[in-house]
Amino acid sequence: MELTNFIALSVIVALVLGIGFGTMTWAYFGKGSISVLFKEPILTYPEFPDTDSGSKASVYFQQGIEAYQSGKYRKAKDKFTSAVEQVSTLAEAYHNRALACANLRSDEEAVADLIRASELYQQQGAGFAIDTIKQNLAALKQRKLEREKQKAVAT
């Protein structure tokens, strides 16, 4: 009788742990971790240096655009990261990585990349792009305020 109780208890504990772990994994890797704030990437194609690194960055950037447009934000983030690892002055890659991070609910990373992109745009004299970044930051701020409001109502 004690063995039966032990087995039943073990099965229940394993089931609860499995459901909990599965839920956390889904929330991190699955759709549960996505909150699409920015539907489209920045499609402005940057100028890449005429080097091996520049051509690699160009490929990564294009792959990032394609992944983003397919809703694969984690893959897009990785591709834009690879692009800036090849050429660190690609404002558009930082900008798109920021949008992908925001859609993955990594708002702090998104803000850091938006700031870096704005610095690079400033160096390029791209005022229109800086205006877009201001709008992106305002959208992130609005989402944060809405989340805080929801938390306050829930408590």
Coordinates of N, CA and C in Angstrom, one line a residue, residues 3-21:
L3 N 3.9 1.6 -1.2 CA 4.5 1.7 -2.5 C 3.6 2.4 -3.5
T4 N 2.3 2.0 -3.4 CA 1.3 2.6 -4.3 C 1.1 4.1 -4.1
N5 N 1.1 4.5 -2.8 CA 1.0 5.9 -2.5 C 2.2 6.7 -2.9
F6 N 3.4 6.1 -2.7 CA 4.6 6.7 -3.2 C 4.6 6.9 -4.7
I7 N 4.2 5.9 -5.4 CA 4.2 6.0 -6.9 C 3.2 7.1 -7.3
A8 N 2.0 7.1 -6.7 CA 1.0 8.1 -7.1 C 1.5 9.5 -6.8
L9 N 2.1 9.7 -5.6 CA 2.6 11.0 -5.2 C 3.7 11.4 -6.2
S10 N 4.6 10.5 -6.6 CA 5.7 10.8 -7.5 C 5.1 11.2 -8.9
V11 N 4.1 10.5 -9.3 CA 3.5 10.9 -10.6 C 2.9 12.3 -10.6
I12 N 2.2 12.6 -9.5 CA 1.6 13.9 -9.3 C 2.6 15.0 -9.3
V13 N 3.7 14.8 -8.6 CA 4.8 15.8 -8.5 C 5.4 16.0 -9.8
A14 N 5.7 14.8 -10.5 CA 6.3 14.9 -11.9 C 5.4 15.6 -12.8
L15 N 4.1 15.4 -12.8 CA 3.1 16.1 -13.6 C 3.1 17.6 -13.4
V16 N 3.1 18.0 -12.1 CA 3.0 19.4 -11.8 C 4.3 20.1 -12.2
L17 N 5.5 19.4 -12.0 CA 6.7 20.0 -12.4 C 6.8 20.1 -13.9
G18 N 6.3 19.1 -14.6 CA 6.3 19.1 -16.1 C 5.5 20.2 -16.7
I19 N 4.3 20.3 -16.1 CA 3.4 21.4 -16.6 C 4.1 22.8 -16.3
G20 N 4.6 23.0 -15.1 CA 5.3 24.2 -14.8 C 6.4 24.5 -15.7
F21 N 7.3 23.5 -15.9 CA 8.5 23.7 -16.8 C 8.0 24.0 -18.2

